[in-house]
mmCIF file of C-alpha atoms in Angstrom:
data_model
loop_
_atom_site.group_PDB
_atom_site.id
_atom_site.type_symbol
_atom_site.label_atom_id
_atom_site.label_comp_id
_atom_site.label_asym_id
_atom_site.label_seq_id
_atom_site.Cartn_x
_atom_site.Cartn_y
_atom_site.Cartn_z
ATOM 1 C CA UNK A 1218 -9.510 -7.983 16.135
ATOM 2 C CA UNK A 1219 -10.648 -5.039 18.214
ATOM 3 C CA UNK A 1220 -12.450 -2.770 16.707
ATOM 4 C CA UNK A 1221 -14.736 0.545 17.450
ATOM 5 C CA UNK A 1222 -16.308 1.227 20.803
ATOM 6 C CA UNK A 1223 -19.798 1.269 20.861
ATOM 7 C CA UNK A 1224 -19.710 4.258 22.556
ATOM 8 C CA UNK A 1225 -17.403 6.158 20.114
ATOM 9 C CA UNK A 1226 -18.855 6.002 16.723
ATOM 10 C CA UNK A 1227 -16.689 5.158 13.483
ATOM 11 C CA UNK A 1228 -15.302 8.216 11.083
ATOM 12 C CA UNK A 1229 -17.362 6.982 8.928
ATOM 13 C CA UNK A 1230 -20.474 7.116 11.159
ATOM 14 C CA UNK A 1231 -19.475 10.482 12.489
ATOM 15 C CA UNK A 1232 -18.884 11.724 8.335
ATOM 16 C CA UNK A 1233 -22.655 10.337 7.783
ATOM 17 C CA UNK A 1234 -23.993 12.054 10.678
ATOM 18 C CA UNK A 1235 -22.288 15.501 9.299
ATOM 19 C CA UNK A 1236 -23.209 15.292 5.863
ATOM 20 C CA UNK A 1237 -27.156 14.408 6.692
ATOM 21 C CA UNK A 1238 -27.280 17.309 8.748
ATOM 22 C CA UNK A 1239 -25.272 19.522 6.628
ATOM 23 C CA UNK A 1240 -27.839 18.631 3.657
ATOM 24 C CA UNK A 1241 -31.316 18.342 5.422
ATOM 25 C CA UNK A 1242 -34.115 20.462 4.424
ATOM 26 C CA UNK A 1243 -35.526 22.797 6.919
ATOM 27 C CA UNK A 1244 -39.113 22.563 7.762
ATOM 28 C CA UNK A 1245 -40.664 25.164 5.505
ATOM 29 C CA UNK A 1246 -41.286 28.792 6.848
ATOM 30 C CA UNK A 1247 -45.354 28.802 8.202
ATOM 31 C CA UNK A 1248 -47.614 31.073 5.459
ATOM 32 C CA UNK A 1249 -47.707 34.562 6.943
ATOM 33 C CA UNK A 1250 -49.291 38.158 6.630
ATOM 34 C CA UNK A 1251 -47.024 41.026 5.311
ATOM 35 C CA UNK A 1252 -48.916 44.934 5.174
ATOM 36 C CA UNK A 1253 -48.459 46.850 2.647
ATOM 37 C CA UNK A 1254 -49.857 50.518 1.184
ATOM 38 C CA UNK A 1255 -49.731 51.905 -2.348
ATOM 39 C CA UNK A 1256 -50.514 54.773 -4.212
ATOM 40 C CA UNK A 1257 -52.031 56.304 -7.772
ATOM 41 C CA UNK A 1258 -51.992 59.721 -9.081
ATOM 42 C CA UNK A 1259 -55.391 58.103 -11.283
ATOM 43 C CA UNK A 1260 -56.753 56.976 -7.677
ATOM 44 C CA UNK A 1261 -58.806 60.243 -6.439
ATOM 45 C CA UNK A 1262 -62.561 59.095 -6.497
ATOM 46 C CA UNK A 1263 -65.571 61.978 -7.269
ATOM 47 C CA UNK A 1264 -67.551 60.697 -4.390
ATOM 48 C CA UNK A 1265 -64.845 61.560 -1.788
ATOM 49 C CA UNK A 1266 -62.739 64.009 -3.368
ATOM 50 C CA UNK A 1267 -60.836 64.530 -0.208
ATOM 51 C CA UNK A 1268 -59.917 61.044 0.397
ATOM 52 C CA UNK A 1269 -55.818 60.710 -0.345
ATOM 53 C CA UNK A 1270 -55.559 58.275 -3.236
ATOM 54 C CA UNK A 1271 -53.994 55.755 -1.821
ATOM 55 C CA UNK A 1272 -55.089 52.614 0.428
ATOM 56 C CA UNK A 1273 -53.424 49.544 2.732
ATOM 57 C CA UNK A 1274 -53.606 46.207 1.921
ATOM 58 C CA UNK A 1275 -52.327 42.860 3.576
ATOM 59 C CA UNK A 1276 -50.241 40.113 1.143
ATOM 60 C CA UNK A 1277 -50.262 36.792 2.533
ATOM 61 C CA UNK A 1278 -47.243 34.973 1.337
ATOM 62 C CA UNK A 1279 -47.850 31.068 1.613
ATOM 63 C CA UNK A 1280 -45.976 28.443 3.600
ATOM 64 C CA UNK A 1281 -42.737 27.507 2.356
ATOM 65 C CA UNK A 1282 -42.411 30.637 -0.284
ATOM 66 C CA UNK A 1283 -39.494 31.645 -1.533
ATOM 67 C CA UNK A 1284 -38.745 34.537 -4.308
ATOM 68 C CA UNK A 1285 -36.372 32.220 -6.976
ATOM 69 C CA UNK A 1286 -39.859 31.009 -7.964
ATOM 70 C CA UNK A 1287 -42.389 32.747 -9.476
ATOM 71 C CA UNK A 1288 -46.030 32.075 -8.003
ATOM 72 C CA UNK A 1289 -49.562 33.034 -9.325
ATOM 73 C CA UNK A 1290 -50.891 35.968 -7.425
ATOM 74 C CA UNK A 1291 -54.675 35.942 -6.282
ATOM 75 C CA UNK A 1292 -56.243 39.876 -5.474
ATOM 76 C CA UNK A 1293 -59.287 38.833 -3.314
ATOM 77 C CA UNK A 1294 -61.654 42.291 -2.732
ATOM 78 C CA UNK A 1295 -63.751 42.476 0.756
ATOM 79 C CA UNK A 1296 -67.063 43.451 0.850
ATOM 80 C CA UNK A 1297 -68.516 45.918 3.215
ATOM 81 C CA UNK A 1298 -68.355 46.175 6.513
ATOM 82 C CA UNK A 1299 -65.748 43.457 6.275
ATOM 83 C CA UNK A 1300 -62.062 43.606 6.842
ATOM 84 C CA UNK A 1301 -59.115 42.130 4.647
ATOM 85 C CA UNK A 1302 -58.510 39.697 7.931
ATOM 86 C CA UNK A 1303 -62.193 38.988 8.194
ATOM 87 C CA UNK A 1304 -62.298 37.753 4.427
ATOM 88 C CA UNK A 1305 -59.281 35.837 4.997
ATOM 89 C CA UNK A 1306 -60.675 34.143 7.750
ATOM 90 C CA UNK A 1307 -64.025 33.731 6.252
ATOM 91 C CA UNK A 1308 -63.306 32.014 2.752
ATOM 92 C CA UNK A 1309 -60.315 30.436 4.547
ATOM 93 C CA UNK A 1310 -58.106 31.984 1.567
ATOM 94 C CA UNK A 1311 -55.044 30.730 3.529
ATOM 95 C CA UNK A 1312 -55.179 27.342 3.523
ATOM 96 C CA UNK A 1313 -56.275 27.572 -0.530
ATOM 97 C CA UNK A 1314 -53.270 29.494 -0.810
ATOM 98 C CA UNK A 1315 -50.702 27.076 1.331
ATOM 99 C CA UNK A 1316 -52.114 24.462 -0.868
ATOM 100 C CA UNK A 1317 -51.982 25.876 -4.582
ATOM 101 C CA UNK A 1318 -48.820 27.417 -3.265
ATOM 102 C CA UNK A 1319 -49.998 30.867 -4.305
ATOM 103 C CA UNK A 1320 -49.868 34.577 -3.111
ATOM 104 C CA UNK A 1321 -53.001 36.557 -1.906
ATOM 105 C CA UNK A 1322 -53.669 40.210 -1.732
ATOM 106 C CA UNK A 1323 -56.178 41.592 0.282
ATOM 107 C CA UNK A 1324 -56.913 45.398 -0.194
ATOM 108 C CA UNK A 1325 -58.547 47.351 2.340
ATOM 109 C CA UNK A 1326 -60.657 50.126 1.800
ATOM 110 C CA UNK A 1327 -59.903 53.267 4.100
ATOM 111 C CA UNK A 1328 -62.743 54.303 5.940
ATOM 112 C CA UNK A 1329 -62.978 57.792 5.450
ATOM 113 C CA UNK A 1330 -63.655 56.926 1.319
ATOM 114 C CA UNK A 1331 -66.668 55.096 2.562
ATOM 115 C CA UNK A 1332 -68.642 54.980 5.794
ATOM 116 C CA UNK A 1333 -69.587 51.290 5.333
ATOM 117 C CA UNK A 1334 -66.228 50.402 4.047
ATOM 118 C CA UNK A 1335 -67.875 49.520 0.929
ATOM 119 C CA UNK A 1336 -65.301 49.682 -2.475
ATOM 120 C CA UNK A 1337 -66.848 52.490 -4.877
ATOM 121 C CA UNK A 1338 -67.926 50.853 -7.738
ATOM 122 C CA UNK A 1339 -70.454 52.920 -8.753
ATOM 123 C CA UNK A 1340 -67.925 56.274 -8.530
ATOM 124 C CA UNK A 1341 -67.816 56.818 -12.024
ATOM 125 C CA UNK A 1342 -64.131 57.314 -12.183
ATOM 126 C CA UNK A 1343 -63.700 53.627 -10.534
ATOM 127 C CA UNK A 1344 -65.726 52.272 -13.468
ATOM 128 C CA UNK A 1345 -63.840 54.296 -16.333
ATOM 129 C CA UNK A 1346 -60.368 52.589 -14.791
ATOM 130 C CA UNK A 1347 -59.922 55.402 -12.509
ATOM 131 C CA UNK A 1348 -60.291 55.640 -8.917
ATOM 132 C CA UNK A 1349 -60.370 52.676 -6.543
ATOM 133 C CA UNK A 1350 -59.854 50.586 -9.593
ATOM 134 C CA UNK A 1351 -56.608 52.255 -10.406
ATOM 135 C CA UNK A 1352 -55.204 52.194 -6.856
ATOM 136 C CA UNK A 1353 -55.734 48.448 -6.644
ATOM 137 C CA UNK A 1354 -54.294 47.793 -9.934
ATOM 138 C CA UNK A 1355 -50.810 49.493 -8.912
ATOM 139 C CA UNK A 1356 -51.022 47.328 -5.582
ATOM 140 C CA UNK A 1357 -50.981 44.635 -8.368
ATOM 141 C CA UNK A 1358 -48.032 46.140 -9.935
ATOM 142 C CA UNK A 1359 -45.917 46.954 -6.807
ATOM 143 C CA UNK A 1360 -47.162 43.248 -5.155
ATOM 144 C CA UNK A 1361 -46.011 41.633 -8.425
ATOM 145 C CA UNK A 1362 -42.994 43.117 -8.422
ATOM 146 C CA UNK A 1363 -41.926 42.610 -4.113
ATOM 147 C CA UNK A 1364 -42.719 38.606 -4.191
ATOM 148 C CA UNK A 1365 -41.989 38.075 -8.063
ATOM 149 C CA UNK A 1366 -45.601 37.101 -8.676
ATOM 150 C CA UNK A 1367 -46.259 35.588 -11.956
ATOM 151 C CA UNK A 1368 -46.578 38.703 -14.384
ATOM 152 C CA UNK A 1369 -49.289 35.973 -16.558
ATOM 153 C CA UNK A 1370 -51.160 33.815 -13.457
ATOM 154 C CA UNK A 1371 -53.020 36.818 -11.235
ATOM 155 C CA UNK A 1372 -56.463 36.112 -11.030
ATOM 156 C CA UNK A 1373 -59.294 38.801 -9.132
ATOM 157 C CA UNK A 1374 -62.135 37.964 -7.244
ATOM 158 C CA UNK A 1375 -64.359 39.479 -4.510
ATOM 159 C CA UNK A 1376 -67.771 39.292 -2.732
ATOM 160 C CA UNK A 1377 -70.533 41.988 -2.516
ATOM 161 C CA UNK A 1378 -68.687 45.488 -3.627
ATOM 162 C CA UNK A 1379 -65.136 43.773 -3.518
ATOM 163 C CA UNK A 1380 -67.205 41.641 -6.275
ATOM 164 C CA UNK A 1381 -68.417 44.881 -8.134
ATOM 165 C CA UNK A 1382 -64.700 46.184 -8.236
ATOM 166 C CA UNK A 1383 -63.558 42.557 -9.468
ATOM 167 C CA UNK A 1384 -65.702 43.154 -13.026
ATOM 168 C CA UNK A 1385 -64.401 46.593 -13.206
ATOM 169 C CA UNK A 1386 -60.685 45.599 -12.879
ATOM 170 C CA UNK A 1387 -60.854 42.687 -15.194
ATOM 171 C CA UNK A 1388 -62.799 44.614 -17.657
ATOM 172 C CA UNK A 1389 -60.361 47.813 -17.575
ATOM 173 C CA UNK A 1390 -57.383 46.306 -16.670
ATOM 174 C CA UNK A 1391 -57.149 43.011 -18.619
ATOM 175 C CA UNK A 1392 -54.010 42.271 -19.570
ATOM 176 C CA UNK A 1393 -53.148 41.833 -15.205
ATOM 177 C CA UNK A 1394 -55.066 39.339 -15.224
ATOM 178 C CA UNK A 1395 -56.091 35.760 -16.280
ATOM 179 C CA UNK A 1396 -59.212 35.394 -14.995
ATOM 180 C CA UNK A 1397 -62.055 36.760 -12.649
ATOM 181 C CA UNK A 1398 -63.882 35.686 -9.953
ATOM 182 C CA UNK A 1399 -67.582 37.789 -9.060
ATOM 183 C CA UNK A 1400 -69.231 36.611 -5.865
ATOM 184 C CA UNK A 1401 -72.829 38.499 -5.402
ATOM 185 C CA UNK A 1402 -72.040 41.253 -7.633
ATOM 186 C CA UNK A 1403 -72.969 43.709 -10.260
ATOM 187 C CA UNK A 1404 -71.474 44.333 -14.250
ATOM 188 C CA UNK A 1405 -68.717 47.113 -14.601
ATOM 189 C CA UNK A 1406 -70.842 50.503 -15.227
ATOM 190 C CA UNK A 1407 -74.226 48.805 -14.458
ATOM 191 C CA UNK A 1408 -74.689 52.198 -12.317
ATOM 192 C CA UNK A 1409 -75.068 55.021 -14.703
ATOM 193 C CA UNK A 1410 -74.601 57.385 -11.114
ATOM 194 C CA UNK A 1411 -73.764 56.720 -7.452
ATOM 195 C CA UNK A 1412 -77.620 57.914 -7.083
ATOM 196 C CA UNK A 1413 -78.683 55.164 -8.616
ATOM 197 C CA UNK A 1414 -76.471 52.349 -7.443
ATOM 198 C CA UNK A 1415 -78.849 50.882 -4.476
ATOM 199 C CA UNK A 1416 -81.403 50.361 -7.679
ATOM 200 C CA UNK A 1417 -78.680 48.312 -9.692
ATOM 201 C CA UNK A 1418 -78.040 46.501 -6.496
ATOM 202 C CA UNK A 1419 -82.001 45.785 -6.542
ATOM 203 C CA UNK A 1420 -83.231 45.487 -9.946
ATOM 204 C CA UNK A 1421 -80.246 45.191 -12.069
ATOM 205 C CA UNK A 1422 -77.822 47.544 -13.851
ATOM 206 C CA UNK A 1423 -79.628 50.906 -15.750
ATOM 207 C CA UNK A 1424 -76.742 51.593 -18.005
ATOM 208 C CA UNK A 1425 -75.660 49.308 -21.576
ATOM 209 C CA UNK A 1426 -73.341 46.975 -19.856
ATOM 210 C CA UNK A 1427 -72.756 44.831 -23.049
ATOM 211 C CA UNK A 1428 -71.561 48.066 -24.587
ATOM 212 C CA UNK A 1429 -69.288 49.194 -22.051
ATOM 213 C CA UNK A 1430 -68.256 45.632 -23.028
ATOM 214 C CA UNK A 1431 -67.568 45.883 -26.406
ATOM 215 C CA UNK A 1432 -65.955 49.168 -25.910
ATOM 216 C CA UNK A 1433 -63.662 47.693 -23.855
ATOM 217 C CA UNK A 1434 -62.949 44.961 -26.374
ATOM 218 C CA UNK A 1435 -61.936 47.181 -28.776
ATOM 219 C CA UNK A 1436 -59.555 48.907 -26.303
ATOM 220 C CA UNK A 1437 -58.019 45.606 -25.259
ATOM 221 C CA UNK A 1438 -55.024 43.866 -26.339
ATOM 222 C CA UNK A 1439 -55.848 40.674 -28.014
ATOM 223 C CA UNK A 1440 -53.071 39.111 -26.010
ATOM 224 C CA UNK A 1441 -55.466 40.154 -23.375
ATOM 225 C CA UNK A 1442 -58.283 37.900 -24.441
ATOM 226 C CA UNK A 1443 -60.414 36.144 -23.818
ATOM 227 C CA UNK A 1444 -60.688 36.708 -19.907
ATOM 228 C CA UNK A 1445 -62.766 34.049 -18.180
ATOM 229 C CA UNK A 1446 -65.234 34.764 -15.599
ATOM 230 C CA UNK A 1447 -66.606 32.479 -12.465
ATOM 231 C CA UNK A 1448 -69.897 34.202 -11.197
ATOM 232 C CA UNK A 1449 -71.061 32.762 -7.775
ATOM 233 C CA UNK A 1450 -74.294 33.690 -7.074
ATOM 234 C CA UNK A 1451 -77.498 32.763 -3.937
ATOM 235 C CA UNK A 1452 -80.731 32.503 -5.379
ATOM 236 C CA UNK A 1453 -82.332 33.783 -2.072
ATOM 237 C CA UNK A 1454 -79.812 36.956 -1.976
ATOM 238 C CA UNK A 1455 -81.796 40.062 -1.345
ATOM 239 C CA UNK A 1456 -79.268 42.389 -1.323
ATOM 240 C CA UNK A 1457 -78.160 41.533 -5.190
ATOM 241 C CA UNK A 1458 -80.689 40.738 -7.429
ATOM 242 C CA UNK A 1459 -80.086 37.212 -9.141
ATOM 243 C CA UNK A 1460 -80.794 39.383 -12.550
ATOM 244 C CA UNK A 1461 -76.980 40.726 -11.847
ATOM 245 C CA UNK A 1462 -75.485 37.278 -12.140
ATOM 246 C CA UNK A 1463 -76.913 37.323 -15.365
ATOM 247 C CA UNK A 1464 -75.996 40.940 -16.216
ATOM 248 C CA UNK A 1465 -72.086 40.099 -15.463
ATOM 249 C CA UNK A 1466 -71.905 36.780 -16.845
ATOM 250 C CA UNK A 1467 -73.514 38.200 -20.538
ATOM 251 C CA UNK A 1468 -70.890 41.153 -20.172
ATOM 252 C CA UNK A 1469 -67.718 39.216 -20.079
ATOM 253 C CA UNK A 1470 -69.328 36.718 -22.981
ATOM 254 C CA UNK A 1471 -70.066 39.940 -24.856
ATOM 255 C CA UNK A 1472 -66.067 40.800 -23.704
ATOM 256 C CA UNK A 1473 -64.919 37.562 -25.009
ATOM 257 C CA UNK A 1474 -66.924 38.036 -28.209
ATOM 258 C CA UNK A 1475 -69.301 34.606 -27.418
ATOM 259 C CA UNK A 1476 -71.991 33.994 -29.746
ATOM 260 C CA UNK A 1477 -74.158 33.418 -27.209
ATOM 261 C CA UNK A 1478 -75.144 36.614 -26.213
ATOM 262 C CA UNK A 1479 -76.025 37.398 -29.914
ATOM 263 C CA UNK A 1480 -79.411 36.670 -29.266
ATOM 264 C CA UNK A 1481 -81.871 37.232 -26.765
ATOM 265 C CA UNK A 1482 -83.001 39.991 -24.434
ATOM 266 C CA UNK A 1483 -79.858 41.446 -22.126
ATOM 267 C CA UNK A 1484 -81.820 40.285 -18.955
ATOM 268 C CA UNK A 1485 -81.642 36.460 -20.240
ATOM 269 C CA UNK A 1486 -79.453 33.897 -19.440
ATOM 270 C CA UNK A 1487 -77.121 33.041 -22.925
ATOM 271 C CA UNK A 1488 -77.612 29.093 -23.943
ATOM 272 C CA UNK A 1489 -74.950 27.381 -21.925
ATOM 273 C CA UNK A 1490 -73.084 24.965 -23.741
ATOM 274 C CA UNK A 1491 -73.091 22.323 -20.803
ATOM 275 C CA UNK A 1492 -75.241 22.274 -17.713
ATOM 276 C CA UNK A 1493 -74.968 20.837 -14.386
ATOM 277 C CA UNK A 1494 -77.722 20.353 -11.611
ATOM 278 C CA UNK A 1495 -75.613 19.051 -8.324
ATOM 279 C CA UNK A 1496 -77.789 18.164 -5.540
ATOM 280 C CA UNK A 1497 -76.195 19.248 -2.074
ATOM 281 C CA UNK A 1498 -76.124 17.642 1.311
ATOM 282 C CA UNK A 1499 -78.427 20.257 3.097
ATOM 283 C CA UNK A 1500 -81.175 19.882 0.736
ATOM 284 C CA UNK A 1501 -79.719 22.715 -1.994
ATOM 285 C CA UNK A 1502 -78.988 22.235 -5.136
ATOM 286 C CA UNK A 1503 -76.067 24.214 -7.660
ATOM 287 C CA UNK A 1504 -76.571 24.868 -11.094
ATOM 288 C CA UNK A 1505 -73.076 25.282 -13.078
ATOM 289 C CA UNK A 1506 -73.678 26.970 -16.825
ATOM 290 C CA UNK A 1507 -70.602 26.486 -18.648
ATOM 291 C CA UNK A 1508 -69.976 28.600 -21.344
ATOM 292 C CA UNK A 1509 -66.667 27.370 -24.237
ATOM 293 C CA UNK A 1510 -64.788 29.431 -26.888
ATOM 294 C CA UNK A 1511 -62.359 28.042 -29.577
ATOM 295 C CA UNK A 1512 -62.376 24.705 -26.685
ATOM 296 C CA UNK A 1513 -61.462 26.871 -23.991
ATOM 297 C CA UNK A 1514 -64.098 27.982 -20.992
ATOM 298 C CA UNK A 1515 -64.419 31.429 -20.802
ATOM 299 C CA UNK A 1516 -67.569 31.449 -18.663
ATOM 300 C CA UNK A 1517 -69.124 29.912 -15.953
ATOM 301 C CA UNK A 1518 -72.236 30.300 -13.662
ATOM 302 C CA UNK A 1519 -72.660 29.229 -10.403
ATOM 303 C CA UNK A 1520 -76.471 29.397 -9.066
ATOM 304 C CA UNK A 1521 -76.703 28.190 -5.185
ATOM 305 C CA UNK A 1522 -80.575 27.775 -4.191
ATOM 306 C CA UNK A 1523 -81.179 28.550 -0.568
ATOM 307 C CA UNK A 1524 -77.667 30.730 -0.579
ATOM 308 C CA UNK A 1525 -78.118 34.410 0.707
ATOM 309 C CA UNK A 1526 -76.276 37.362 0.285
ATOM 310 C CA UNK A 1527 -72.996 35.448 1.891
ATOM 311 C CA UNK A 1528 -70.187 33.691 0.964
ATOM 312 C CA UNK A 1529 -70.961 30.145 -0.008
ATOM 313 C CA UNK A 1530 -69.395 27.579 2.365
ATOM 314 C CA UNK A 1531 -67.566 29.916 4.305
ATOM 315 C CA UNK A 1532 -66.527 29.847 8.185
ATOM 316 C CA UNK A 1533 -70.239 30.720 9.443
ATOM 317 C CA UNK A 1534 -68.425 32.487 12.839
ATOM 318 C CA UNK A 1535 -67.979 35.472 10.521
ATOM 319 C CA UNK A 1536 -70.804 37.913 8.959
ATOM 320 C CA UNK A 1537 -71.285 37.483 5.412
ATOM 321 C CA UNK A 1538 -70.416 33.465 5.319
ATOM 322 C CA UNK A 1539 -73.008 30.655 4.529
ATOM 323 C CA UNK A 1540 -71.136 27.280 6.040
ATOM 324 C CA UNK A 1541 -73.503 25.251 3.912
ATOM 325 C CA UNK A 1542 -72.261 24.078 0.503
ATOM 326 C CA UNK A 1543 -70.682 24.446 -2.075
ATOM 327 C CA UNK A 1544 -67.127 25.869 -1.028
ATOM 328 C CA UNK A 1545 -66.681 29.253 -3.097
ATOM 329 C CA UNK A 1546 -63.457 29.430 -2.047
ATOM 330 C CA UNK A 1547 -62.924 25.626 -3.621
ATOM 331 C CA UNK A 1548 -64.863 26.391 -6.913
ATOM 332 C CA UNK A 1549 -62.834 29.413 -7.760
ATOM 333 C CA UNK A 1550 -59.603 27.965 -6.942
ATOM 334 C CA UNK A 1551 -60.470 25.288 -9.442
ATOM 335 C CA UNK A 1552 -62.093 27.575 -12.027
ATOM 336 C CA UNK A 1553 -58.518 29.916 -11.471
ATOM 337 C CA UNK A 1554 -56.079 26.681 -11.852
ATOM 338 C CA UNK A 1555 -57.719 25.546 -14.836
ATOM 339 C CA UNK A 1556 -56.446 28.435 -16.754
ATOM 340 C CA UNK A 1557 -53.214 27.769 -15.719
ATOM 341 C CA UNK A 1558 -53.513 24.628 -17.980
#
């Protein structure tokens, strides 16, 4: 019987060979950055009146995306004198964000609305839902809307300012989001004037934050609630004053109508309902105060002894990064896909 050359492969072969190359899977796409600029008639700020009301931002779309599925979105806020690309690289969002297969933007603040390229909190406009805060929130929109972002799975964090603009946009705008990340930073209205906002930054907020609170409950869908809150904060930071932490966390309890905040003077911590003490490899230690509602946890605490004014666990060739432990960028991604639960 004579049958195929070895040198001439069978129909069959050659019908194999077709079909497996007809059906494989190419490699997925790498993550990349995509720029981006939006616009809000609410956006003007009273501390630079001139400024057009409108800002850039960067959306980094993650390995392998494509638009037939819809992805949780992740708005991460610089602080100052950083950069959208500097943050990136610093918390290494990108590889959190390849990983959890999610989308991140990154607003950037122009720099003639702030010489240090700080986010206005403190413009009093920003904090009534205004302002910065309502430019960012239509990037949300129009982002949302480009990539198909998940309309219910868009969480908010920042450090510094971009952390200080993270409580106002959760607290005003709660129904974008599911949950909030603050990094070193201050309640929404702690500062009762820009004049005063260095003092907040200092000694904690001069205004009723816990009423701004439960003013904004009552203005809130209760679709909306409750909105959890991760709080990150160095108990050596000298720039934000540890009493802030404490200010933010009681605010979005007070938000999420917790009875812990019931009692006991603003400035104290609320009884946690669990505690943790985890000893670190470089000597620190992190305290995690967990806070539950109706079985679901709606707050949590993060307290990093020996942490400055920097992100914790970030990529220590950048300003504003601590490469020590615990990985910020780590414990909010897991605080952020718990609520997806």
């Amino acid at each position: 019987m004579i049958g195929p050359s070895p040198s001439h492969p069978s129909f069959w072969s050659r019908l194999r060979g077709f079909a497996g190359r007809l059906f494989r899977r190419a490699p997925p796409e790498p993550g990349r950055f995509e720029p981006g600029s939006k616009f809000s008639w609410h956006g003007w700020v009273s501390v630079a009146p001139w400024v057009w009301p409108s800002r850039n931002y960067l959306v980094y779309v993650p390995r392998g995306h494509s638009r037939w599925k819809r992805r949780p979105l992740l708005v991460l806020l610089h602080g100052c004198r950083q950069t959208p690309e500097e943050l990136a690289a610093g918390t290494r969002i990108t590889a959190l964000a390849d990983e959890r297969d999610w989308l991140v933007l990154l607003p950037r603040q122009a720099s003639d609305a702030n010489a240090w390229g700080c986010w206005n909190w403190f413009d009093h406009r920003t904090e009534a839902s205004k302002g910065e805060a309502a430019i960012v929130a239509a990037q949300v929109r129009a982002v949302r809307r480009i990539y198909r972002a998940h309309p219910r799975r868009m969480f908010v964090a920042g450090m510094s300012s971009g952390a200080c603009l993270a409580a106002v946009l959760g607290l005003r705008f709660a129904k974008l989001f599911a949950a909030v990340g603050v990094h070193s930073g201050v309640a929404c209205g702690a500062a009762s004037s820009p004049a005063t906002a260095l003092k907040v930054l200092a000694a904690g907020a001069d205004a009723d934050f816990e009423a701004i609170a439960r003013a904004a409950r009552g203005q809130t869908s209760s679709r909306a609630l409750p909105l959890p809150l991760c709080v990150i904060h160095g108990e050596r930071d000298e720039v934000v004053a540890g009493r802030n932490a404490i200010e933010v966390l009681r605010q979005f309890l007070t938000f999420n109508a917790h009875p812990s905040v019931a009692v006991g003077a603003r400035d104290a911590l609320p009884l946690a309902d669990a505690t943790a003490v985890t000893p670190l490899s470089d000597g620190r230690t992190m305290t995690t105060d967990d806070y539950h509602f109706d079985g679901r946890l709606v707050g949590r605490l993060v307290r990093v002894s020996g942490l400055g004014h920097a992100w914790s666990g970030g990529d220590g060739a950048f300003a504003y990064n601590d490469p020590q432990p615990p990985d910020a960028t780590a414990l909010f991604g897991a605080f952020f896909a718990q609520q997806l639960r």
